[in-house]
Coordinates of N, CA and C and ligand atoms in Angstrom, one line a residue:
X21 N 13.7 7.0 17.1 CA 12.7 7.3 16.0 C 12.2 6.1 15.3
X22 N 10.9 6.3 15.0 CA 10.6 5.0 14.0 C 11.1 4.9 12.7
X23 N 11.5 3.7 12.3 CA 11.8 3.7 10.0 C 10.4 3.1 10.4
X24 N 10.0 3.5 9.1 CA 8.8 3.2 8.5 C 9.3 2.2 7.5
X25 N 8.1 1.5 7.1 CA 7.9 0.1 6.0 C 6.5 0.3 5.2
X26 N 6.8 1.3 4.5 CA 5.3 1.7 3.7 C 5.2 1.1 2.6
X27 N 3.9 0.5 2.5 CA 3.4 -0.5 1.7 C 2.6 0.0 1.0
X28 N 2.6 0.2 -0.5 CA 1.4 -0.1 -0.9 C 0.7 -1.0 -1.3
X29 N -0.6 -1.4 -2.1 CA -1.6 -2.6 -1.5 C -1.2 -3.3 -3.1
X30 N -2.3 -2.8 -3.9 CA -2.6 -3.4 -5.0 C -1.5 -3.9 -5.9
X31 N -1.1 -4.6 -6.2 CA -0.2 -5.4 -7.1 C 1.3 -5.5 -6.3
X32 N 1.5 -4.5 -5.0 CA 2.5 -5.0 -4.4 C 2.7 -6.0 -3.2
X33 N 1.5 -5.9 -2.4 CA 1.6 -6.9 -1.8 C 0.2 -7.9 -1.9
X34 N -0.4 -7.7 -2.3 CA -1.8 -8.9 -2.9 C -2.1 -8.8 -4.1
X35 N -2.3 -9.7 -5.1 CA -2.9 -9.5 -6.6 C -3.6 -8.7 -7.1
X36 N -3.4 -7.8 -8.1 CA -4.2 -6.9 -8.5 C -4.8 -7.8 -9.6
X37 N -6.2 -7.2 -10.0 CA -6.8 -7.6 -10.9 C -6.2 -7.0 -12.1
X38 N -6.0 -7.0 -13.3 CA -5.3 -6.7 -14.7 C -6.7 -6.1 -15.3
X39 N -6.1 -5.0 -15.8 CA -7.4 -3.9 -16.0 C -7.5 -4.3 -17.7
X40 N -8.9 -4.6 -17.8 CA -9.4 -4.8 -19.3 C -8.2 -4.1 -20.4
X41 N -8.2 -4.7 -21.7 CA -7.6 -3.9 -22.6 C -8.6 -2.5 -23.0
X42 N -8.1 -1.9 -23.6 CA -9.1 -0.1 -24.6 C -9.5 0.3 -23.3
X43 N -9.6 0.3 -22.1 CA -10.2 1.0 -21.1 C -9.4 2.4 -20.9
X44 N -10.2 3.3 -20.2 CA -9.4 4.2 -19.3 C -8.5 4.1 -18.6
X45 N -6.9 4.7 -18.8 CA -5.9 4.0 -17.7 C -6.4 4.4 -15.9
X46 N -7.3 5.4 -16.3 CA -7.9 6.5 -15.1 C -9.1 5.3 -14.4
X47 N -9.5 4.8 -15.0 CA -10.7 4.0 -14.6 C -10.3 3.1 -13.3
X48 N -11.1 2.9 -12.5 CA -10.6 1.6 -11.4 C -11.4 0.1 -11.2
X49 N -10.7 -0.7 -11.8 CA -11.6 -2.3 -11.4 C -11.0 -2.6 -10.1
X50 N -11.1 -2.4 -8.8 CA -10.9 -3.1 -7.8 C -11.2 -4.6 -7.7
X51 N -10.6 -5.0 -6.7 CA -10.8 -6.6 -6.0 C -12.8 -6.4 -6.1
X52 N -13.0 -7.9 -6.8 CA -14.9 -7.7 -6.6 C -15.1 -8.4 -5.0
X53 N -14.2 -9.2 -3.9 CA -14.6 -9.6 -3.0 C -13.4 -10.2 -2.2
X54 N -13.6 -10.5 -1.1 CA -12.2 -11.2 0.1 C -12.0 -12.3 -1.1
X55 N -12.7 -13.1 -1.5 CA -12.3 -13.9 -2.4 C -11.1 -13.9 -2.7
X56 N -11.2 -13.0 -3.6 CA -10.1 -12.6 -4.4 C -8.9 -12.1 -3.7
X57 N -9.0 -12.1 -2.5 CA -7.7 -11.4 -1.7 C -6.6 -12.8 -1.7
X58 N -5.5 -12.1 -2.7 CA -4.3 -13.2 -2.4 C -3.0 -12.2 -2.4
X59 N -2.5 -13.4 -1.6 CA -1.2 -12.5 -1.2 C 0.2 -12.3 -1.9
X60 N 1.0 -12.1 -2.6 CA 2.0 -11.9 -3.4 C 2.4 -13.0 -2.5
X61 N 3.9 -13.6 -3.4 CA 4.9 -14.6 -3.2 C 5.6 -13.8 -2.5
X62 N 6.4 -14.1 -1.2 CA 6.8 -13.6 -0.4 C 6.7 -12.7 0.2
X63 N 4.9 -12.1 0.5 CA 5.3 -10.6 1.0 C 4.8 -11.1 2.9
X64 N 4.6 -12.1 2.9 CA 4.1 -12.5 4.4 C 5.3 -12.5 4.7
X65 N 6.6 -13.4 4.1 CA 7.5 -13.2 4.8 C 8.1 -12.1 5.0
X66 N 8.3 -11.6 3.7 CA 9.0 -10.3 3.3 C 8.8 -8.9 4.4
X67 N 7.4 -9.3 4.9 CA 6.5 -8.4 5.8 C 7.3 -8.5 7.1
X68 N 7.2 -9.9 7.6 CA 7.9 -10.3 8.8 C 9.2 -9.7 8.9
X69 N 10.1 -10.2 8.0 CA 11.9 -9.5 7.9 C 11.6 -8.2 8.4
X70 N 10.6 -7.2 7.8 CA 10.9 -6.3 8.2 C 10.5 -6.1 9.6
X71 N 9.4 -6.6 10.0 CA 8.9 -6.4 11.5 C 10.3 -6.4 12.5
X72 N 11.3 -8.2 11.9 CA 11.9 -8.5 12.8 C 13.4 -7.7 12.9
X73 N 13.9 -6.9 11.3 CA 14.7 -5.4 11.2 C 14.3 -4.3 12.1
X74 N 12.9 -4.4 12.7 CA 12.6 -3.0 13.4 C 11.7 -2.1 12.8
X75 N 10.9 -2.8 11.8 CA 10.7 -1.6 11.0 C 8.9 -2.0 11.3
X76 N 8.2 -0.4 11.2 CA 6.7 -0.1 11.3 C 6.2 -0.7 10.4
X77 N 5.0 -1.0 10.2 CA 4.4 -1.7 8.9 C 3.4 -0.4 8.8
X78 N 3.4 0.1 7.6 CA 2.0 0.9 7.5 C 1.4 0.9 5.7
X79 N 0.3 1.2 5.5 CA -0.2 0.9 4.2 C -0.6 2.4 3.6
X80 N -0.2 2.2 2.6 CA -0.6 3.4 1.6 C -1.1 3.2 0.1
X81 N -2.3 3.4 0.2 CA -3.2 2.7 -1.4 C -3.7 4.1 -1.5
X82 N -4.1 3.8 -2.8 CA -5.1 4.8 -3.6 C -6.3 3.9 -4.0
X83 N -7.1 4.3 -4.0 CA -8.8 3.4 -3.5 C -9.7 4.4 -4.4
X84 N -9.6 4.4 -5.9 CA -9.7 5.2 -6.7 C -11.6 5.2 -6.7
X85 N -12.3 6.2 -6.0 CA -13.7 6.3 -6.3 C -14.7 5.7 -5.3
X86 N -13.6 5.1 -4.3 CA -14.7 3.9 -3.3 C -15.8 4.8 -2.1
X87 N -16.1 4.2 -2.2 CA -17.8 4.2 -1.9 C -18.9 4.8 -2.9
X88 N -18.3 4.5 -3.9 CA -19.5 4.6 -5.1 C -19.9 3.5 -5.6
X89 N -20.5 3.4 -6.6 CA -21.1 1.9 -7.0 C -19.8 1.2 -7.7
X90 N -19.2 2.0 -8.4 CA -17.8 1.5 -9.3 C -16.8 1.0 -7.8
X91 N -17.2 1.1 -7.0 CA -16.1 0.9 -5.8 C -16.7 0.6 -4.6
X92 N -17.6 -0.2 -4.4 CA -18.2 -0.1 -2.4 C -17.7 0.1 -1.6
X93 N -18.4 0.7 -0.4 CA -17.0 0.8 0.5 C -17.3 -0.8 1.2
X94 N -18.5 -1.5 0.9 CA -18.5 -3.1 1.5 C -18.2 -3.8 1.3
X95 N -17.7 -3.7 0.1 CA -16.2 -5.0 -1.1 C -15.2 -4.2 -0.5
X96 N -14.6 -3.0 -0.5 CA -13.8 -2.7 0.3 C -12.8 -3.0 1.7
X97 N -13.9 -2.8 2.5 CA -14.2 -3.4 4.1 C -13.9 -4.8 4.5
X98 N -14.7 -5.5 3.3 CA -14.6 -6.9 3.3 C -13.1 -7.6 2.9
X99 N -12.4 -6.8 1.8 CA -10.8 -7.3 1.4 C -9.7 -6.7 2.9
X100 N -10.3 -5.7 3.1 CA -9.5 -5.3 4.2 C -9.2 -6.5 5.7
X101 N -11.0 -6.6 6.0 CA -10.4 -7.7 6.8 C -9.8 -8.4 6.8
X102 N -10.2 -9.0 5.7 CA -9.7 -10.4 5.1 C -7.8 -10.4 5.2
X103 N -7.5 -9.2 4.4 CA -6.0 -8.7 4.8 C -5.5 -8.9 6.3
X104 N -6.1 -8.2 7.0 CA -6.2 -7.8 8.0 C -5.8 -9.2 8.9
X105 N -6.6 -10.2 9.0 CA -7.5 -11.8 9.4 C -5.9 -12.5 8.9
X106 N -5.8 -12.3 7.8 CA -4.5 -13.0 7.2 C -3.4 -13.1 8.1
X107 N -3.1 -11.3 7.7 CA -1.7 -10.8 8.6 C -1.9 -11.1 10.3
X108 N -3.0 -11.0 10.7 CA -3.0 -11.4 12.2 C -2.4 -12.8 12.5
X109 N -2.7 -13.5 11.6 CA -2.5 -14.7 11.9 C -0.8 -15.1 11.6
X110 N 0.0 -14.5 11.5 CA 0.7 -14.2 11.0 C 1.5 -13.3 12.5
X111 N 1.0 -12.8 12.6 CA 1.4 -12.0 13.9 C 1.5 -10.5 13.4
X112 N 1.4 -10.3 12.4 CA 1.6 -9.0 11.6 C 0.3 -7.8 11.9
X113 N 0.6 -6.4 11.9 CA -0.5 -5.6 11.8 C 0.0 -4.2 10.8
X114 N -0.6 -3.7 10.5 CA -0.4 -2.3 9.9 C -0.6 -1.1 11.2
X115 N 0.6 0.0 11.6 CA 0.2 0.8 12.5 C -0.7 1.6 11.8
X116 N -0.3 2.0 10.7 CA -1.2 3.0 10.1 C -1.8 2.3 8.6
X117 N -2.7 2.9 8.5 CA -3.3 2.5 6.9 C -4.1 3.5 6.3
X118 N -3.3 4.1 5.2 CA -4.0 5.4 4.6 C -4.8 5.4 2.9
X119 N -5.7 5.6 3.4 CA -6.5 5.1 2.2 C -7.2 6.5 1.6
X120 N -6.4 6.9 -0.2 CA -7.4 7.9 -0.5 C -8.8 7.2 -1.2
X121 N -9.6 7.5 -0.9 CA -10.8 7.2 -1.7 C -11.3 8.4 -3.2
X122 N -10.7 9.1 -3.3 CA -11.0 9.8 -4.3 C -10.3 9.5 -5.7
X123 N -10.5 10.4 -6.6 CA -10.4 10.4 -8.2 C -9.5 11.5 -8.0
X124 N -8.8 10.8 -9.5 CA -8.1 11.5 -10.2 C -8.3 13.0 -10.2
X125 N -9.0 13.4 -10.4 CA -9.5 14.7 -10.3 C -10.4 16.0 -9.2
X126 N -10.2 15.2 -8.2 CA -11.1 15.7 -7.2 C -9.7 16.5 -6.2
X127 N -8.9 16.7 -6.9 CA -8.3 17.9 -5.9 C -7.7 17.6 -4.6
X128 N -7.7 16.4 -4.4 CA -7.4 15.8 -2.5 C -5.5 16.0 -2.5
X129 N -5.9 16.3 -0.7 CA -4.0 16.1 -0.5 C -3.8 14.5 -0.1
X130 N -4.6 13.8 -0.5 CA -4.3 12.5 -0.2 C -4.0 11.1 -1.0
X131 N -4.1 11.6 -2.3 CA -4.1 10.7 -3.4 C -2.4 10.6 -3.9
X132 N -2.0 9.3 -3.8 CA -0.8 9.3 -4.0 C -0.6 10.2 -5.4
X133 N 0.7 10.4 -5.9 CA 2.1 10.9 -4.7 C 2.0 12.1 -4.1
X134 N 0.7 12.5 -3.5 CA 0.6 13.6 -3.0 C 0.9 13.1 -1.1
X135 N 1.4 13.5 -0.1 CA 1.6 12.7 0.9 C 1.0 13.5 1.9
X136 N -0.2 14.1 1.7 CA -1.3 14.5 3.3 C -1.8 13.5 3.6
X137 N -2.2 12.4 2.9 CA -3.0 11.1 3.6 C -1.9 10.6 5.0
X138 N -0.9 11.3 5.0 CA 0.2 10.5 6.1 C 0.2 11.7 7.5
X139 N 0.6 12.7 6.9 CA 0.1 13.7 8.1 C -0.6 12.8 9.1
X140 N -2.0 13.2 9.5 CA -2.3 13.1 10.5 C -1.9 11.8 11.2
X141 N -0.8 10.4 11.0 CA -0.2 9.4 11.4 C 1.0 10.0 11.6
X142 N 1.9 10.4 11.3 CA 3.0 11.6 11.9 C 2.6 12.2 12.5
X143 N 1.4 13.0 12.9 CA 1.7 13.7 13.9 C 1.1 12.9 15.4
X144 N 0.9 11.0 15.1 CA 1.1 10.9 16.2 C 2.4 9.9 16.6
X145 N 3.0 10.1 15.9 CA 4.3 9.2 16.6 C 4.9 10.3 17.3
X146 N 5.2 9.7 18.3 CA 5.7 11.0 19.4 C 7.3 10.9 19.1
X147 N 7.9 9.8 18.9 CA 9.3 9.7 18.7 C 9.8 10.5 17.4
X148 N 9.0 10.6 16.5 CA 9.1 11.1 15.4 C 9.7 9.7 14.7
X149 N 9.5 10.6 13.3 CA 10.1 9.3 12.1 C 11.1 9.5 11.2
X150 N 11.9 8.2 11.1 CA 13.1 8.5 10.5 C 13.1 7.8 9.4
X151 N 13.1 9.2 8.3 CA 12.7 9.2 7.4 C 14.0 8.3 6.4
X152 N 15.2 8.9 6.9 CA 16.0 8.7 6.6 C 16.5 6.8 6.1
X153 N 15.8 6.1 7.2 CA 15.8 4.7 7.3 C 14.7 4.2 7.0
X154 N 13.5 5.2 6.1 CA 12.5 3.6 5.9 C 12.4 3.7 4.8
X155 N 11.4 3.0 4.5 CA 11.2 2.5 2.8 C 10.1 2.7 2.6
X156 N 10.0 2.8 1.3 CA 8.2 2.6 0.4 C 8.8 2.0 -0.4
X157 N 7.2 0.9 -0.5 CA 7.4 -0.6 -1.3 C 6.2 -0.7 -2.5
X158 N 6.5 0.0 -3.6 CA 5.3 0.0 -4.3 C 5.9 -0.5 -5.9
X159 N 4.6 -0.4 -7.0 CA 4.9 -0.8 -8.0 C 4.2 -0.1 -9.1
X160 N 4.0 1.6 -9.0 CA 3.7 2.0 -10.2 C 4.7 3.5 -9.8
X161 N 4.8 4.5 -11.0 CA 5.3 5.5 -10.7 C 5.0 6.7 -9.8
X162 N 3.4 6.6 -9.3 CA 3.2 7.1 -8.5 C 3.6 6.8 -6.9
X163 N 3.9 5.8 -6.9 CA 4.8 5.3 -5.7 C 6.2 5.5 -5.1
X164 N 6.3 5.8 -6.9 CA 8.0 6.3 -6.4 C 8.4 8.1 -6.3
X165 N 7.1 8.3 -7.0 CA 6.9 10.1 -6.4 C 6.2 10.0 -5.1
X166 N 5.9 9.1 -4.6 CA 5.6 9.6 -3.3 C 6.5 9.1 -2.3
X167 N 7.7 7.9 -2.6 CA 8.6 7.9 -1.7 C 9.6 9.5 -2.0
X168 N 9.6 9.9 -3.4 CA 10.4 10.8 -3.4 C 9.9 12.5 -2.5
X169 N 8.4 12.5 -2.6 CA 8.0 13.3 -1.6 C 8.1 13.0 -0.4
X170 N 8.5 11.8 -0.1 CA 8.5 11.9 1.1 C 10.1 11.7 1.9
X171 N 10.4 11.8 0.7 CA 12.5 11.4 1.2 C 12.3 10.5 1.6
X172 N 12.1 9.3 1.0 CA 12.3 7.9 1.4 C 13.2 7.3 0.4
X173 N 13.5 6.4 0.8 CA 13.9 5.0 -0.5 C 12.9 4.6 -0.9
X174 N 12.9 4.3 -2.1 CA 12.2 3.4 -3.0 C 12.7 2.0 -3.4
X175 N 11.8 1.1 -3.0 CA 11.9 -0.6 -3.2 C 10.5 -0.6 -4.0
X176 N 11.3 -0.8 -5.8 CA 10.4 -1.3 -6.6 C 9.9 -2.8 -7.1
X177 N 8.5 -3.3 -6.8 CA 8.1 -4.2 -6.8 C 7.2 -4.3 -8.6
X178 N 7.8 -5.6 -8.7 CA 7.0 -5.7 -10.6 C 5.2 -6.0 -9.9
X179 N 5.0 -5.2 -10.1 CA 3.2 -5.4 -10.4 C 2.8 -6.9 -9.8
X180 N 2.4 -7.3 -9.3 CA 1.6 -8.8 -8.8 C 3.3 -9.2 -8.4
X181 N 4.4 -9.2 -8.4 CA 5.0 -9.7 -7.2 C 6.3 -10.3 -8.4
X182 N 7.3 -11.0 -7.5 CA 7.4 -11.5 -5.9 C 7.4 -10.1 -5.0
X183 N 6.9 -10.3 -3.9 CA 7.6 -9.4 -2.9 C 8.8 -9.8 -2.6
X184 N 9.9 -8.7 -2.7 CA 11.3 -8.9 -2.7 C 11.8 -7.6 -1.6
X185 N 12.6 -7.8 -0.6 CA 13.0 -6.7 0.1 C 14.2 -6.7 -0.1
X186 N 15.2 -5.0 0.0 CA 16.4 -5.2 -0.5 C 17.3 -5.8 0.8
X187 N 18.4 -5.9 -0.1 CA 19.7 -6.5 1.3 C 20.0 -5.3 1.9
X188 N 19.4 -5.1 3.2 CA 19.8 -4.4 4.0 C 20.2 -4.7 5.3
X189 N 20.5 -6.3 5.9 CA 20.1 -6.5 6.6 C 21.6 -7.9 7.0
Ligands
MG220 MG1 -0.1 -0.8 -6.8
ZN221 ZN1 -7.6 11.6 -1.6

């Protein structure tokens, strides 16, 4: 069976931007460009450990509103590669990468900690997945309802980093 190594993006493994003070906690300032894509203290390696433990890399964000003007999907696309371009070089990939694009309020089974955005990636691991052995690596509370939805462990990460993996190994 596979363990999974589910990531999420924003302040766990690359810098989040720090959201204005008096704002909406609902509101979303994403990355404005690849620019801005930096990678937490130790999550390249921290990434690797796990590759070299056995474990799947896959990503799980909430992408609050994107492809509207408050969110492009071409500032989007563009951090992704850039991710992407990174970890390649690196030798690293994500098998799966689930991305809700909606709001708070739009009803989706896919906005964390809700866990349909993973469905259709379970139903193609033919080995199935062991749930039992992986992790989700996030750093707000909805991360850790969605390792709890999903019977996982939780490895909590402080907001912008270090990336830290536990001793399991
Ligand atoms: Mg986050
Ligand atoms: Zn969604």
């Amino acid at each position: 069976m596979k363990k999974l190594a589910i990531l999420d993006r924003d302040g766990t493994f690359i810098w989040e931007p720090e959201k204005p003070e008096g704002v909406d906690p609902r509101e979303t300032f994403p990355l404005k460009g690849a620019e801005e894509v930096q990678f937490l203290p130790g999550a390249i390696e921290g990434m690797k450990k796990l590759r070299e433990a056995g474990y799947t890399l896959v990503m799980a964000t909430n992408q609050t509103f994107l492809g509207t003007e408050k969110h492009p999907q071409d500032v989007f696309d563009a951090v992704m590669n850039k991710i992407k371009n990174e970890l390649a070089m690196h030798g690293l990939s994500f098998d799966f990468i689930m991305v809700c694009p909606h709001g708070p309020d739009d009803g989706c089974t896919c906005r964390k900690p809700a866990i349909g955005g993973l469905y259709p990636y379970m139903g193609t691991v033919e080995e199935g997945v062991d749930f039992q052995n992986s992790l989700m690596f996030g750093d707000r509370d909805t991360d850790r309802q969605f390792a709890d939805n999903l019977k996982v462990r939780f490895v909590k990460i402080e907001t912008n980093g270090p990336f830290v993996i536990p001793e399991l190994f």
